[in-house]
Amino acid sequence: MSPERRDTFRWRDVPHLLSTRLLAAFLVPTLLILAVTGTAVYQLARAILEEELGTSLSNIAAATASQLNGERMLTIEPGDDVGGTRTWRNVVRLLEGVREASNVRRVFAVDVQGRVRADVGGGLPVGAEVPELARDRLELARVFAGQHAASQVLFTGSDGRLYKTGYAPITLAGQVVGAVGVEGSAAFFGPLQRLSRTFAIMGALALAALAVVALLTARGLARPLRRLMDSALRIGRGDLTTPVPPEPTREIGVLARELEEMRGALEGRDRQLKMMLAGVAHEVRNPLGGIALFSGLLQEDLRAGAHEDARAHVERIQREVAFLQRIVEDFLAFAREQPLARAPVEAPALLSIVSELSSAEAQSRNVVLDVDASFALLEADGSLLTAALLNLVKNAVQASPSGGHVRIHGAVRDGRYAIQVHDAGAGVPDLQKERIFEPFFTTREKGTGLGLPLARKIARAHGGELHLTSTPGDTTFTLTLPLGAVSPPR
């Protein structure tokens, strides 16, 4: 896939994926909660109302059974409803009164065989079997055992409504001789269903509102993420100069700041790399030119038999090769990211080693090295610190006049250990102070310009810093380092 197609794919898919995920994160749990909660509430309310209806109907049936004379009820025979006997009329009158007073659909009385003795609202003749009793035979078994009961399930009447039946026993001389059944409408299902529909509508509205919030949130997140993606793509394409814009959102703002720091670090490294490559090319060109020149002269002298001149040319070539080798070594030392091998280092011992290693060159230039170091224990890479200090002392020796002194002083200052290398040379001009730590910047003819930048790099790798103060006759490099875990003795 080409970069253009890959970029287009990201542009199109990231906001879409973010919106989809936010919608799923918002809506799926909410939908599950609403569905589970709504179903649970609906079922609980239905169960409670059904139980209340069954209890109410069975109580009505018990009150009716208490008013019925079991002996008279048993005297009702098939055909009494047609002839309209007094006993049958009295029982029907009682059941009609209960029906009207209780506002129920049907009230009937049956014997223990389940045959009708009186039926108000159902229209069954005396002696007929009630079909609904087969459905409630378990409940009737309890009723004929002397208990109240209600049908466990709702049934649908001819009018399409839901009904429930409550039962109570009719007794005679302590024996159950029949039962009263009361059918009542489950009228509560209308409001309950309306409540369920209202809950569903409100849930749908809530889901729609959450969907809008999720989309707005996704867009709000997608815009800064899109800007961050713009910046990341620019950095990936090599544009390290355009800053990453800050973002007001806290979390995305942190990402923007980190990306900007990364861009700045990459820009600095890129600039440093270009400068180093240009410096290496410039510094290598001179010795290579000298090598080419003197090797040509050497060839001519050897042909002419001028061996003494040839020997001088060989020495010049060897010096140029040695300088070229030093350039390469300094460049590699500066460019290489070496991990610090930290270990406890005693500051006085470190400065003494640096003084010993620098003594030969100091003596050759008639310069005296003075070392004065108070005790401190540093957690540092001793070899790298030695290399950094050697560069500072070497520069100070080369800048000092004959018979001069280079003072190396170490002391604890403001909770850190400060190492100062002081010389009384001509000093560093103000224009050069700003560039003294730039790689490949040097004022000496055979200098690589990497010693001081490498020293500062080593200091910063240790969590320290390297500073310069210079006036004519008074130049001081100060290298500060954090103290180790052990404090100096008193």
XYZ file of C-alpha atoms in Angstrom, residues 31-465:
435
model
C -29.129 -1.181 26.468
C -28.339 -4.236 28.564
C -29.024 -2.372 31.813
C -32.303 -0.955 30.536
C -33.422 -4.319 29.140
C -32.524 -6.277 32.267
C -33.903 -3.621 34.623
C -37.095 -3.112 32.621
C -37.745 -6.839 32.320
C -37.055 -7.438 35.995
C -39.303 -4.563 37.098
C -42.050 -5.639 34.720
C -41.951 -9.264 35.857
C -41.809 -8.284 39.519
C -44.736 -5.869 39.172
C -46.734 -8.472 37.248
C -46.035 -11.174 39.822
C -47.025 -8.872 42.690
C -50.222 -7.739 40.965
C -51.129 -11.283 39.981
C -50.657 -12.432 43.549
C -52.736 -9.538 44.864
C -55.488 -10.291 42.321
C -55.509 -13.990 43.190
C -55.661 -13.230 46.926
C -58.489 -10.733 46.385
C -60.501 -13.166 44.240
C -60.010 -16.065 46.658
C -61.118 -13.812 49.534
C -64.247 -12.854 47.611
C -64.837 -16.531 46.946
C -64.391 -17.330 50.668
C -66.823 -14.583 51.666
C -69.355 -15.908 49.148
C -68.898 -19.522 50.291
C -69.525 -18.476 53.896
C -72.974 -17.171 52.838
C -73.919 -20.299 50.905
C -75.765 -23.127 52.626
C -74.032 -26.294 51.498
C -77.091 -28.455 52.112
C -79.354 -26.217 49.996
C -76.768 -25.985 47.243
C -76.640 -29.759 46.987
C -80.397 -29.897 46.569
C -80.110 -28.011 43.269
C -80.504 -30.518 40.477
C -80.268 -30.307 36.689
C -83.353 -28.532 35.318
C -83.809 -26.296 38.370
C -82.444 -23.390 36.358
C -85.029 -24.044 33.686
C -87.872 -24.331 36.190
C -86.476 -21.582 38.320
C -86.831 -23.249 41.703
C -86.689 -21.116 44.820
C -83.426 -22.575 46.057
C -81.740 -22.021 42.729
C -83.067 -18.448 42.520
C -81.817 -17.652 46.021
C -78.358 -18.950 45.232
C -78.241 -17.082 41.921
C -79.446 -13.905 43.642
C -76.614 -14.231 46.149
C -74.019 -14.813 43.417
C -75.340 -11.904 41.340
C -75.087 -9.606 44.338
C -71.469 -10.658 44.866
C -70.723 -10.177 41.191
C -72.153 -6.666 41.095
C -70.634 -5.629 44.400
C -67.172 -6.966 43.496
C -67.302 -5.964 39.836
C -66.090 -9.375 38.733
C -66.822 -11.188 35.500
C -68.240 -14.448 36.804
C -69.233 -16.198 40.042
C -70.146 -19.880 40.091
C -70.721 -22.730 42.556
C -69.810 -26.360 41.831
C -69.940 -29.617 43.744
C -66.908 -31.817 44.403
C -67.419 -33.526 41.014
C -67.011 -30.145 39.302
C -70.621 -29.908 38.137
C -72.364 -26.550 38.101
C -74.983 -25.859 40.753
C -75.221 -22.132 39.910
C -73.360 -19.988 37.375
C -73.675 -16.204 37.121
C -71.808 -14.683 34.200
C -70.741 -17.979 32.658
C -74.097 -19.194 31.331
C -73.505 -22.893 32.035
C -76.632 -24.896 32.940
C -76.959 -26.782 36.203
C -75.187 -30.146 36.080
C -72.730 -29.094 33.331
C -69.001 -29.501 33.871
C -66.886 -26.345 33.978
C -64.100 -26.691 31.356
C -61.810 -24.252 33.194
C -61.651 -26.585 36.205
C -59.469 -29.007 34.247
C -56.925 -26.214 33.922
C -56.960 -25.519 37.667
C -57.193 -29.067 38.982
C -54.165 -28.632 41.233
C -55.694 -25.550 42.816
C -59.065 -27.319 43.189
C -57.365 -30.218 44.945
C -56.197 -27.750 47.575
C -59.650 -26.155 47.740
C -61.401 -29.495 48.233
C -58.841 -30.100 50.996
C -60.271 -27.032 52.762
C -57.879 -24.241 51.612
C -58.251 -21.066 49.584
C -56.500 -20.992 46.209
C -56.208 -19.006 42.997
C -55.330 -20.135 39.509
C -51.597 -19.931 38.848
C -51.926 -18.676 35.294
C -53.935 -16.008 33.615
C -56.294 -17.046 30.862
C -57.831 -15.123 27.998
C -61.581 -14.694 27.973
C -63.858 -14.533 24.952
C -63.497 -10.741 25.044
C -59.731 -11.037 24.593
C -58.926 -9.866 28.123
C -56.890 -11.669 30.719
C -58.651 -13.197 33.707
C -57.842 -15.042 36.894
C -59.985 -17.287 39.114
C -60.083 -17.445 42.877
C -61.537 -20.465 44.710
C -62.875 -21.172 48.208
C -64.436 -24.348 49.667
C -68.143 -24.783 50.552
C -68.516 -26.871 53.699
C -71.315 -28.812 55.317
C -70.883 -30.184 58.813
C -67.108 -29.728 58.498
C -66.946 -31.514 55.145
C -66.172 -29.868 51.835
C -69.145 -30.377 49.540
C -68.294 -27.900 46.791
C -66.450 -24.751 45.812
C -67.102 -21.149 44.806
C -65.178 -19.767 41.874
C -64.779 -16.032 41.175
C -63.345 -14.870 37.861
C -61.925 -11.362 37.841
C -60.331 -9.341 35.082
C -56.588 -8.584 35.277
C -57.328 -4.943 34.572
C -53.974 -3.907 35.942
C -52.329 -5.249 32.768
C -53.505 -2.251 30.785
C -51.635 0.321 32.930
C -48.770 -2.128 33.342
C -48.400 -2.521 29.606
C -48.677 1.233 29.142
C -45.957 1.638 31.775
C -43.859 -0.924 29.920
C -44.328 0.934 26.631
C -43.497 4.236 28.317
C -40.359 2.678 29.800
C -39.393 1.351 26.369
C -39.953 4.772 24.777
C -37.936 6.518 27.493
C -35.205 3.914 27.117
C -35.120 4.481 23.372
C -34.922 8.252 23.917
C -32.114 7.734 26.438
C -30.249 5.537 23.968
C -30.731 8.155 21.252
C -29.413 10.866 23.593
C -26.436 8.690 24.491
C -25.804 8.059 20.800
C -25.740 11.815 20.177
C -23.399 12.308 23.144
C -21.161 9.494 21.899
C -21.027 10.990 18.400
C -20.281 14.475 19.727
C -17.634 13.057 22.053
C -16.123 11.058 19.216
C -15.988 14.156 17.037
C -14.514 16.160 19.880
C -11.819 13.537 20.316
C -11.330 12.918 16.617
C -10.453 16.545 15.828
C -7.453 16.807 18.182
C -6.449 13.240 17.351
C -6.614 14.171 13.708
C -4.326 17.137 14.366
C -1.958 14.862 16.275
C -2.075 12.421 13.365
C -1.245 15.308 11.013
C 1.780 16.141 13.111
C 2.857 12.500 13.382
C 2.569 12.060 9.615
C 4.597 15.217 9.040
C 7.284 13.958 11.388
C 7.199 10.579 9.660
C 7.703 12.293 6.301
C 10.739 14.109 7.662
C 9.243 17.525 8.465
C 10.850 18.217 11.828
C 10.537 22.019 11.781
C 6.739 22.428 12.091
C 5.800 22.500 15.804
C 3.072 20.248 17.162
C 0.166 22.531 18.195
C -0.900 22.324 21.859
C -4.254 20.772 22.701
C -6.653 22.023 25.423
C -7.870 18.547 26.391
C -5.800 17.289 29.291
C -5.029 13.743 28.150
C -4.586 14.658 24.484
C -2.631 17.730 25.575
C -0.146 15.424 27.303
C 0.206 13.441 24.067
C 0.693 16.666 22.118
C 3.404 17.858 24.530
C 5.172 14.497 24.392
C 4.969 14.483 20.597
C 6.339 18.029 20.506
C 9.216 17.028 22.780
C 9.906 14.056 20.533
C 9.830 16.313 17.477
C 12.186 18.761 19.130
C 14.551 15.957 20.116
C 14.465 14.529 16.598
C 15.010 17.979 15.121
C 17.956 18.546 17.438
C 19.464 15.193 16.577
C 18.873 15.764 12.885
C 20.460 19.199 13.049
C 23.338 17.817 15.091
C 23.803 14.934 12.691
C 23.878 17.242 9.669
C 26.296 19.535 11.447
C 28.474 16.592 12.459
C 28.481 15.177 8.941
C 29.373 18.568 7.521
C 32.088 18.946 10.168
C 33.507 15.503 9.515
C 33.502 16.140 5.777
C 35.276 19.455 6.325
C 37.795 18.151 8.842
C 38.558 14.993 6.877
C 39.053 16.937 3.646
C 42.102 18.818 4.968
C 44.163 15.798 6.101
C 43.134 13.875 2.985
C 44.311 16.784 0.870
C 47.607 16.816 2.761
C 47.994 13.063 2.358
C 47.324 13.319 -1.391
C 49.789 16.209 -1.733
C 52.655 14.662 0.217
C 52.136 11.202 -1.281
C 52.594 12.780 -4.725
C 55.725 14.558 -3.585
C 56.924 11.334 -2.018
C 56.479 9.524 -5.304
C 58.479 12.194 -7.168
C 61.294 12.177 -4.573
C 61.542 8.405 -4.649
C 61.886 8.478 -8.456
C 64.537 11.181 -8.177
C 66.367 9.305 -5.411
C 65.896 12.124 -2.863
C 65.471 9.821 0.116
C 65.939 12.467 2.796
C 63.091 14.551 1.376
C 61.018 11.392 0.974
C 61.469 10.591 4.657
C 60.139 14.031 5.586
C 57.123 13.531 3.373
C 56.412 10.155 5.029
C 56.485 11.830 8.430
C 54.022 14.490 7.230
C 51.722 11.774 5.837
C 51.888 9.890 9.145
C 50.947 13.055 11.060
C 48.016 13.656 8.765
C 46.897 10.025 9.164
C 47.196 10.317 12.958
C 45.092 13.505 12.867
C 42.553 11.807 10.619
C 42.393 8.864 13.017
C 41.827 11.243 15.948
C 38.979 12.920 14.054
C 37.309 9.561 13.489
C 37.773 8.475 17.109
C 36.429 11.776 18.467
C 33.491 11.630 16.102
C 32.633 8.076 17.149
C 32.991 8.965 20.825
C 30.642 11.924 20.416
C 28.095 10.159 18.217
C 27.941 6.911 20.183
C 25.202 6.647 22.798
C 27.080 4.823 25.543
C 25.108 3.516 28.534
C 26.499 4.726 31.828
C 28.198 2.094 33.972
C 27.519 3.850 37.266
C 29.555 2.947 40.310
C 30.720 4.773 43.466
C 33.550 7.156 42.547
C 35.552 9.186 45.088
C 35.948 12.701 43.738
C 39.515 13.348 45.014
C 40.768 10.096 43.481
C 39.072 10.964 40.170
C 40.763 14.387 39.993
C 44.131 12.905 40.966
C 43.917 10.416 38.080
C 43.042 13.217 35.656
C 46.026 15.238 36.921
C 48.404 12.304 36.463
C 47.193 11.635 32.936
C 47.613 15.308 32.024
C 50.992 15.801 33.704
C 53.124 14.821 30.672
C 51.580 17.432 28.369
C 51.611 20.020 31.181
C 55.319 19.454 31.743
C 56.032 19.716 28.026
C 54.406 23.159 28.057
C 55.891 24.198 31.384
C 52.488 24.395 33.051
C 51.881 23.474 36.718
C 48.759 21.475 37.688
C 47.256 22.268 41.118
C 44.637 19.845 42.482
C 42.417 20.726 45.449
C 39.402 18.453 45.993
C 37.156 17.972 49.010
C 35.738 14.507 49.597
C 32.503 13.418 47.949
C 31.180 10.115 46.712
C 29.690 10.229 43.224
C 27.521 7.653 41.470
C 29.088 7.944 38.041
C 30.854 6.273 35.151
C 34.462 6.863 36.125
C 35.956 6.293 32.667
C 33.591 8.719 30.914
C 34.053 11.401 33.581
C 37.819 10.966 33.291
C 37.600 11.500 29.517
C 35.474 14.648 29.980
C 37.833 16.134 32.579
C 40.889 15.268 30.489
C 39.432 17.364 27.659
C 38.908 20.310 30.010
C 42.382 20.052 31.540
C 44.010 19.585 28.111
C 42.315 22.751 26.802
C 43.363 24.662 29.913
C 46.992 23.507 29.558
C 47.093 24.474 25.896
C 45.567 27.888 26.666
C 47.968 28.633 29.562
C 51.153 30.621 29.052
C 54.519 29.019 29.822
C 55.078 28.931 33.562
C 51.353 29.261 34.231
C 49.135 27.291 36.587
C 46.029 25.212 35.887
C 43.958 24.787 39.016
C 41.618 21.783 39.363
C 39.258 22.358 42.260
C 36.396 20.166 43.528
C 33.908 21.022 46.275
C 30.305 20.474 47.342
C 28.164 23.445 46.389
C 24.386 23.800 46.730
C 23.854 20.069 47.156
C 25.953 19.170 44.087
C 29.626 18.541 43.452
C 31.314 21.247 41.364
C 34.593 20.574 39.567
C 36.313 23.709 38.286
C 39.201 23.799 35.802
C 40.803 27.252 35.821
C 43.550 28.734 33.652
C 45.040 32.194 33.246
C 45.202 32.187 29.459
C 43.973 34.762 26.995
C 40.344 33.754 27.563
C 37.511 33.076 25.153
C 36.133 36.034 23.158
C 32.445 36.795 23.661
C 31.508 35.804 20.100
C 33.165 32.432 20.565
C 31.550 31.757 23.941
C 28.198 31.148 22.271
C 29.686 28.535 19.951
C 32.311 26.954 22.165
C 30.157 23.878 22.816
C 29.089 23.411 19.190
C 30.467 20.246 17.577
C 33.455 20.879 15.255
C 33.829 24.500 16.336
C 37.499 25.094 17.201
C 40.002 27.946 17.234
C 43.025 25.657 16.931
C 44.476 24.604 13.608
C 44.585 20.880 14.494
C 41.586 20.753 16.771
C 38.573 18.560 16.012
C 36.098 20.732 17.927
C 34.529 17.699 19.621
C 36.254 17.717 23.012
C 34.064 20.300 24.760
C 30.761 19.102 23.205
C 31.649 15.563 24.302
C 32.471 16.776 27.821
C 29.118 18.572 28.100
C 27.313 15.505 26.715
C 28.927 13.298 29.368
C 28.047 15.802 32.106
C 24.403 15.925 31.063
C 24.239 12.145 30.800
C 25.153 12.076 34.514
C 22.433 14.607 35.344
C 24.943 17.452 35.568
C 25.997 20.428 33.480
